Short mmCIF file of C-alpha atoms and ligand atoms in Angstrom, two decimals:
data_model
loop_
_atom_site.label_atom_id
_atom_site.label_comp_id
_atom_site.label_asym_id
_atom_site.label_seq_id
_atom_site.Cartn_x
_atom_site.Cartn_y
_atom_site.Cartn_z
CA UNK A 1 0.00 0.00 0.00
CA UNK A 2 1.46 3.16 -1.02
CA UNK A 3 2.60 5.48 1.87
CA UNK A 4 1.91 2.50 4.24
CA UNK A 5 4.46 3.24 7.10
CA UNK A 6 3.95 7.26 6.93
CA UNK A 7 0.08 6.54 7.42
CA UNK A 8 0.95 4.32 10.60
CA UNK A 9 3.22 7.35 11.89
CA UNK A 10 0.74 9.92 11.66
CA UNK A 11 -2.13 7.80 12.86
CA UNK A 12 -0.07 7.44 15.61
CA UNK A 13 0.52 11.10 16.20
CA UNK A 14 -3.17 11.25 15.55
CA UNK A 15 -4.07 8.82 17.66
CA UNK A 16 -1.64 8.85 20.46
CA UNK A 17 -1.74 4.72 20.05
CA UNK A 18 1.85 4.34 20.14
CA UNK A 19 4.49 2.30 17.67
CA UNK A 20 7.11 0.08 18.29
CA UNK A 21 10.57 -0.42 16.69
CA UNK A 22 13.25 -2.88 16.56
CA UNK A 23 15.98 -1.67 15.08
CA UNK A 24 18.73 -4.13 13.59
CA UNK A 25 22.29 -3.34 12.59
CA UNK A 26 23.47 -5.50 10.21
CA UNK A 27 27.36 -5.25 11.16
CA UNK A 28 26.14 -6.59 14.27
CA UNK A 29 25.10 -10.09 11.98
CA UNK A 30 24.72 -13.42 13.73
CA UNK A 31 23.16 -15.59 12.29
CA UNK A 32 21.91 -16.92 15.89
CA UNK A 33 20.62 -13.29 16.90
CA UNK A 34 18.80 -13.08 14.12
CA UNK A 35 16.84 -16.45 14.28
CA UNK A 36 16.50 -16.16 17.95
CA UNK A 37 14.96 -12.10 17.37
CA UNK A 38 13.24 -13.42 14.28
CA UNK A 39 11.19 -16.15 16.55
CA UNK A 40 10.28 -14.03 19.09
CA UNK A 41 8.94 -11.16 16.32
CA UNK A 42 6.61 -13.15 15.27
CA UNK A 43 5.01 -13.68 18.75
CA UNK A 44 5.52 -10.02 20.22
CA UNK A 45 3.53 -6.96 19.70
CA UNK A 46 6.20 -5.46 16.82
CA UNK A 47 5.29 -2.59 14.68
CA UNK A 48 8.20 -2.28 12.04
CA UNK A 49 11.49 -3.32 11.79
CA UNK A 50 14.06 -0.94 10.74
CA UNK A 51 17.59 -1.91 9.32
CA UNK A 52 20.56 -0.16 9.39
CA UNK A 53 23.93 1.46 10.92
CA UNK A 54 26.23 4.12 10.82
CA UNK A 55 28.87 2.18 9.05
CA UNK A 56 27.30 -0.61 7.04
CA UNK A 57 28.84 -3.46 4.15
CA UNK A 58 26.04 -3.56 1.83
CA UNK A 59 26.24 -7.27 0.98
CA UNK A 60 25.13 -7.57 4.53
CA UNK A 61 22.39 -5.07 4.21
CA UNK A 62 21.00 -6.91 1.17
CA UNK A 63 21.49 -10.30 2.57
CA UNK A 64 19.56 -9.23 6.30
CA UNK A 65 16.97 -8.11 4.34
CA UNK A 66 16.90 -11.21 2.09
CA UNK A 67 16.91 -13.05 5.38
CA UNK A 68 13.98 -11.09 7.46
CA UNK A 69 11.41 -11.00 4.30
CA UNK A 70 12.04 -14.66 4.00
CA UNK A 71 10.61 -15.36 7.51
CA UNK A 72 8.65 -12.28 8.74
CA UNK A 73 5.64 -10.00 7.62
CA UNK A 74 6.36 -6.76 8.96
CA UNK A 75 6.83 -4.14 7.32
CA UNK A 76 10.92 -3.31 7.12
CA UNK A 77 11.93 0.59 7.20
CA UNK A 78 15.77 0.97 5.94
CA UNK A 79 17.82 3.90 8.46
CA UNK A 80 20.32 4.42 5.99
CA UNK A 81 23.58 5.32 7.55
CA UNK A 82 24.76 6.74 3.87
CA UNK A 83 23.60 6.98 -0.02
CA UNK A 84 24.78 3.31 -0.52
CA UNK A 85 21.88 1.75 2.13
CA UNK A 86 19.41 1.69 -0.42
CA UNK A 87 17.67 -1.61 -1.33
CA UNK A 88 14.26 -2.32 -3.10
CA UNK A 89 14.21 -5.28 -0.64
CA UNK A 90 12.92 -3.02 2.30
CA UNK A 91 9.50 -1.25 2.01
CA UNK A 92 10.20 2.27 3.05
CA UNK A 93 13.14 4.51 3.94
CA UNK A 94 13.82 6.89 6.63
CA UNK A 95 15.16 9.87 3.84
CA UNK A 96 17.31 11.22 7.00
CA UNK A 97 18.44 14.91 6.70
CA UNK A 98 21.02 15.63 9.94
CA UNK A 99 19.61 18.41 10.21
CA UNK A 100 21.37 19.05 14.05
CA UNK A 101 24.75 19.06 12.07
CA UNK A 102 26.30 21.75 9.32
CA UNK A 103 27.43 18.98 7.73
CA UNK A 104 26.23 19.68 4.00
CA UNK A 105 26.64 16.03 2.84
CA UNK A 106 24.13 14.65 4.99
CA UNK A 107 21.65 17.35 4.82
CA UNK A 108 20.85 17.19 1.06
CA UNK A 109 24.61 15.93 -1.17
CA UNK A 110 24.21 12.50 -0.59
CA UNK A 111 20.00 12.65 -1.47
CA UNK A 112 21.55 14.54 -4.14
CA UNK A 113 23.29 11.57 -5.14
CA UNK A 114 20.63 8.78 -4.21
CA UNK A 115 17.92 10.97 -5.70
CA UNK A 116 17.56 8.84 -9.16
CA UNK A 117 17.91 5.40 -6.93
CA UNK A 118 15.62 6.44 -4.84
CA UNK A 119 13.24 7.36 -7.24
CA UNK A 120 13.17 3.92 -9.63
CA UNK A 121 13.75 1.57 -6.16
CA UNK A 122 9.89 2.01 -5.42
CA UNK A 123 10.49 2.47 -1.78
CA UNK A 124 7.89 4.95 0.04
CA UNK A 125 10.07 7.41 1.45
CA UNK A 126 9.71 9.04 4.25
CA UNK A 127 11.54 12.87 4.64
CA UNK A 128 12.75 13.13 8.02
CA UNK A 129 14.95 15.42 9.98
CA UNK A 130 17.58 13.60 12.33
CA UNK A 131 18.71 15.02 15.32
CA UNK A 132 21.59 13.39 17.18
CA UNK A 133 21.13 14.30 21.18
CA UNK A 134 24.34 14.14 23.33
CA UNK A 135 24.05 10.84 25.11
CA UNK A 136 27.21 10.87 26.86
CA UNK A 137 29.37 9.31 25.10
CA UNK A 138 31.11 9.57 22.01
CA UNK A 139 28.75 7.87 19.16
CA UNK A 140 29.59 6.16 15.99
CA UNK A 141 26.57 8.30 14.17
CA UNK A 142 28.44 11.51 15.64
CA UNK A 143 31.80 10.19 14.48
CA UNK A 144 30.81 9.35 11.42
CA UNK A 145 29.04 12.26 10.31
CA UNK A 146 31.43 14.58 11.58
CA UNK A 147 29.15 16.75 13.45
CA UNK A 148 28.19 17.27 17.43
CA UNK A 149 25.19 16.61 18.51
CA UNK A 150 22.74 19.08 20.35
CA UNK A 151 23.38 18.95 24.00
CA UNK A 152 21.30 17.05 26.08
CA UNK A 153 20.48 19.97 28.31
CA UNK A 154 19.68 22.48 25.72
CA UNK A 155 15.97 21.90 24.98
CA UNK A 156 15.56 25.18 22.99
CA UNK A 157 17.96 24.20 20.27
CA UNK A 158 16.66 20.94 19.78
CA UNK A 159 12.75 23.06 19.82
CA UNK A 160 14.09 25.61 17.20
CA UNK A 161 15.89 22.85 14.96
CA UNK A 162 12.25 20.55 14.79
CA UNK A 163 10.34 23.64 14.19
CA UNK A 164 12.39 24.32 11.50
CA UNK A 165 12.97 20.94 9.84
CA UNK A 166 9.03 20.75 10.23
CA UNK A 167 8.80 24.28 8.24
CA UNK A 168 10.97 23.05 5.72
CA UNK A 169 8.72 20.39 5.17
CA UNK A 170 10.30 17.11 6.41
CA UNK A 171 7.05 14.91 7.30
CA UNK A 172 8.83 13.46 10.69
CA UNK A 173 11.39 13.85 13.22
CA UNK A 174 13.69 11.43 14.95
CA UNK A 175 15.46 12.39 18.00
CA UNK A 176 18.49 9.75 18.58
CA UNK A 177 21.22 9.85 21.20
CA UNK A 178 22.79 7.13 18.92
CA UNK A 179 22.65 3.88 19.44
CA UNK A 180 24.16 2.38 22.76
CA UNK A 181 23.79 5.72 24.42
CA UNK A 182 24.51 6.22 27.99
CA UNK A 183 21.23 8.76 28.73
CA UNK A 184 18.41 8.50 26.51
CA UNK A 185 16.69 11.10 25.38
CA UNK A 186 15.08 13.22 27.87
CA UNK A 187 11.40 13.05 28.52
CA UNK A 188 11.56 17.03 28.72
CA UNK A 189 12.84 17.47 25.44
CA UNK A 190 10.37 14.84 24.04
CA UNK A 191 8.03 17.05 25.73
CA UNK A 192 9.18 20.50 24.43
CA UNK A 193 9.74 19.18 20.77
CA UNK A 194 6.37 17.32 21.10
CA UNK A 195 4.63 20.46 22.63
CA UNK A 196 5.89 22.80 19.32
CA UNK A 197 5.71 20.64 16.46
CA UNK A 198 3.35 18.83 14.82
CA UNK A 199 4.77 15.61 12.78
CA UNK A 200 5.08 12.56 13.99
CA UNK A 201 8.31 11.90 16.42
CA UNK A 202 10.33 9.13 16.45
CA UNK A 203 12.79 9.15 19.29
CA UNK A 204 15.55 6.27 19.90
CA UNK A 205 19.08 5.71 21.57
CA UNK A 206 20.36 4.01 24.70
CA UNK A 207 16.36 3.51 25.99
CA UNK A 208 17.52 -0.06 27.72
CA UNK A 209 14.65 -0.21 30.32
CA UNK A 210 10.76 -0.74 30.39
CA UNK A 211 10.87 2.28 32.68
CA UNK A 212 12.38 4.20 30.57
CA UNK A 213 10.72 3.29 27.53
CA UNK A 214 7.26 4.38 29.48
CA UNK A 215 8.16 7.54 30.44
CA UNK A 216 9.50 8.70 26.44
CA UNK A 217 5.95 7.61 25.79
CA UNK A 218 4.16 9.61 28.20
CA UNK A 219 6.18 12.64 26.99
CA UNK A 220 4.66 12.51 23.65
CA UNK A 221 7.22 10.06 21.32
CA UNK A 222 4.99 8.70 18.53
CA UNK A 223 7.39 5.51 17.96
CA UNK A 224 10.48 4.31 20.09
CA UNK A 225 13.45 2.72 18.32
CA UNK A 226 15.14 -0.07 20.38
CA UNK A 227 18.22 -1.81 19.16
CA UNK A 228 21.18 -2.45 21.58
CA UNK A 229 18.90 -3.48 24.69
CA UNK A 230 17.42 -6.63 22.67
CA UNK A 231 20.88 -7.14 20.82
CA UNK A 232 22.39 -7.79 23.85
CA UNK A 233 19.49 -9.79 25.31
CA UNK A 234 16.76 -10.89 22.56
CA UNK A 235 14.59 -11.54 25.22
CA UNK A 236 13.62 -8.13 26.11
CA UNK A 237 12.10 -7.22 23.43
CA UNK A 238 8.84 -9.15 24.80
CA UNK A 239 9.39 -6.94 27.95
CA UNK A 240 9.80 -3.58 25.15
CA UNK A 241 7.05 -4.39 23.21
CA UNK A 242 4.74 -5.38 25.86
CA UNK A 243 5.49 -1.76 27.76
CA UNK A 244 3.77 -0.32 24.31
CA UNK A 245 1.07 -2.76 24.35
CA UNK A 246 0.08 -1.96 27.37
CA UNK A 247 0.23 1.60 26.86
CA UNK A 248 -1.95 1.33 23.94
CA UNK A 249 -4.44 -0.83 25.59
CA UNK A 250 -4.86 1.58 28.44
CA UNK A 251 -5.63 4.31 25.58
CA UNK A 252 -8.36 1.80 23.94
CA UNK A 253 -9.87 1.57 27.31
CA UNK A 254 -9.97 5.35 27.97
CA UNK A 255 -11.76 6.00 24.78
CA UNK A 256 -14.15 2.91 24.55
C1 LIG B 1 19.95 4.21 17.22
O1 LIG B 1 17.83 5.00 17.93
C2 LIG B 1 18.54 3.87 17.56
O2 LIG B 1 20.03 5.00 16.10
C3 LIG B 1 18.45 2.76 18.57
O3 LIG B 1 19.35 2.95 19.65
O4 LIG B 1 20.53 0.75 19.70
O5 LIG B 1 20.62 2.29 21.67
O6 LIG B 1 18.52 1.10 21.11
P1 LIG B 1 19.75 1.70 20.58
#
């Protein structure tokens, strides 16, 4: 169905019924994760599954996504880490403009470049302006893309930068502390960016806890990405998903 994943986002945002993501690197391959993840998607309350990394091989990308439409039905959203992560093997992509950074590449060369791929790979893409938050550490996505991150304590900056990548037009936001983070995102900047902006908000990075997860939720994130936390431990990711599940069912109950 054409625009498939942007109508979930936005009936979401609409809704407030809330989306989950797993998110799955494919530099971090095994064979054994991914049968082991794979099992337990098909029994957990899953939303989308999005693939990709900051620094990807793309004979792996190709060959996860080979794998994952072999055994599950979800719809899979690429996060391209650069131009080369496109594959018509996925059914949407994040089209991620940094727009926290100066870096010119990664706010419109390397669309620039993908633009014709893009175009003929059928995907339904999604415009959406990425903003790294300073999680504490030093982050591969920060490395990479040569550019700092907003810090965590500055909610203004990260409130000006949404409005404006909303103005601009970009149809969704994604706050990330990069994956692994030490502090997730805070709930108060959820809430500010939330509170002055209208697209739907996807907000992901170092959320490891059900706790946590709840309380991103409650500040107004439309969908949370979780990788590391069910990388490390596939079995959370009934404990994840079920913290949205029960979030949503609460919502059904309030409106019945
Ligand atoms: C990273 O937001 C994603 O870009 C997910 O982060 O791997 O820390 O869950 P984690």
């Amino acid at each position: 169905m054409p625009n498939a994943v942007f109508t979930k986002l936005q009936d979401a945002r609409k809704t407030g019924r809330k989306l989950f993501a797993l998110l799955i690197d494919p530099d971090h391959l095994r064979l054994q994760y991914l049968d082991q993840t794979v099992a337990l998607l098909n029994r957990t309350p899953v939303d989308l599954v999005m693939v990709g990394g900051s620094l990807l091989l793309d004979e792996r990308l190709e060959e996860c996504l080979s794998y994952l439409r072999a055994r599950i039905e979800l719809p899979i959203l690429l996060f391209p880490g650069s131009a080369l992560q496109i594959t018509s093997k996925a059914d949407a992509i994040l089209l991620l403009s940094l727009i926290s950074g100066r870096n010119p590449e990664l706010l419109i060369g390397q669309h620039v470049t993908a633009a014709p791929y893009l175009r003929s790979s059928g995907l339904e893409i999604i415009s959406t302006g990425y903003m790294l938050i300073d999680g504490g550490r030093p982050t591969t996505a920060s490395y990479v893309s040569h550019t700092l991150p907003i810090p965590a304590n500055k909610p203004d900056i990260a409130i000006c930068t949404a409005m404006a990548g909303e103005m601009l037009g970009l149809r969704c936001l994604y706050l990330d502390a990069g994956s692994g983070a030490h502090q997730p995102v805070s709930p108060e900047m959820i809430r500010q960016v939330r509170e002055n902006t209208q697209t739907p908000l996807i907000v992901g990075g170092g959320i490891r806890t059900g706790q946590q997860l709840h309380e991103r939720l409650v500040a107004g994130a439309d969908m949370v990405v979780i990788g590391h936390a069910v990388e490390e431990e596939p079995q959370r990711l009934m404990e994840l998903s079920g913290v949205v599940d029960r979030f949503n069912a609460q919502i059904t109950r309030k409106t019945v």
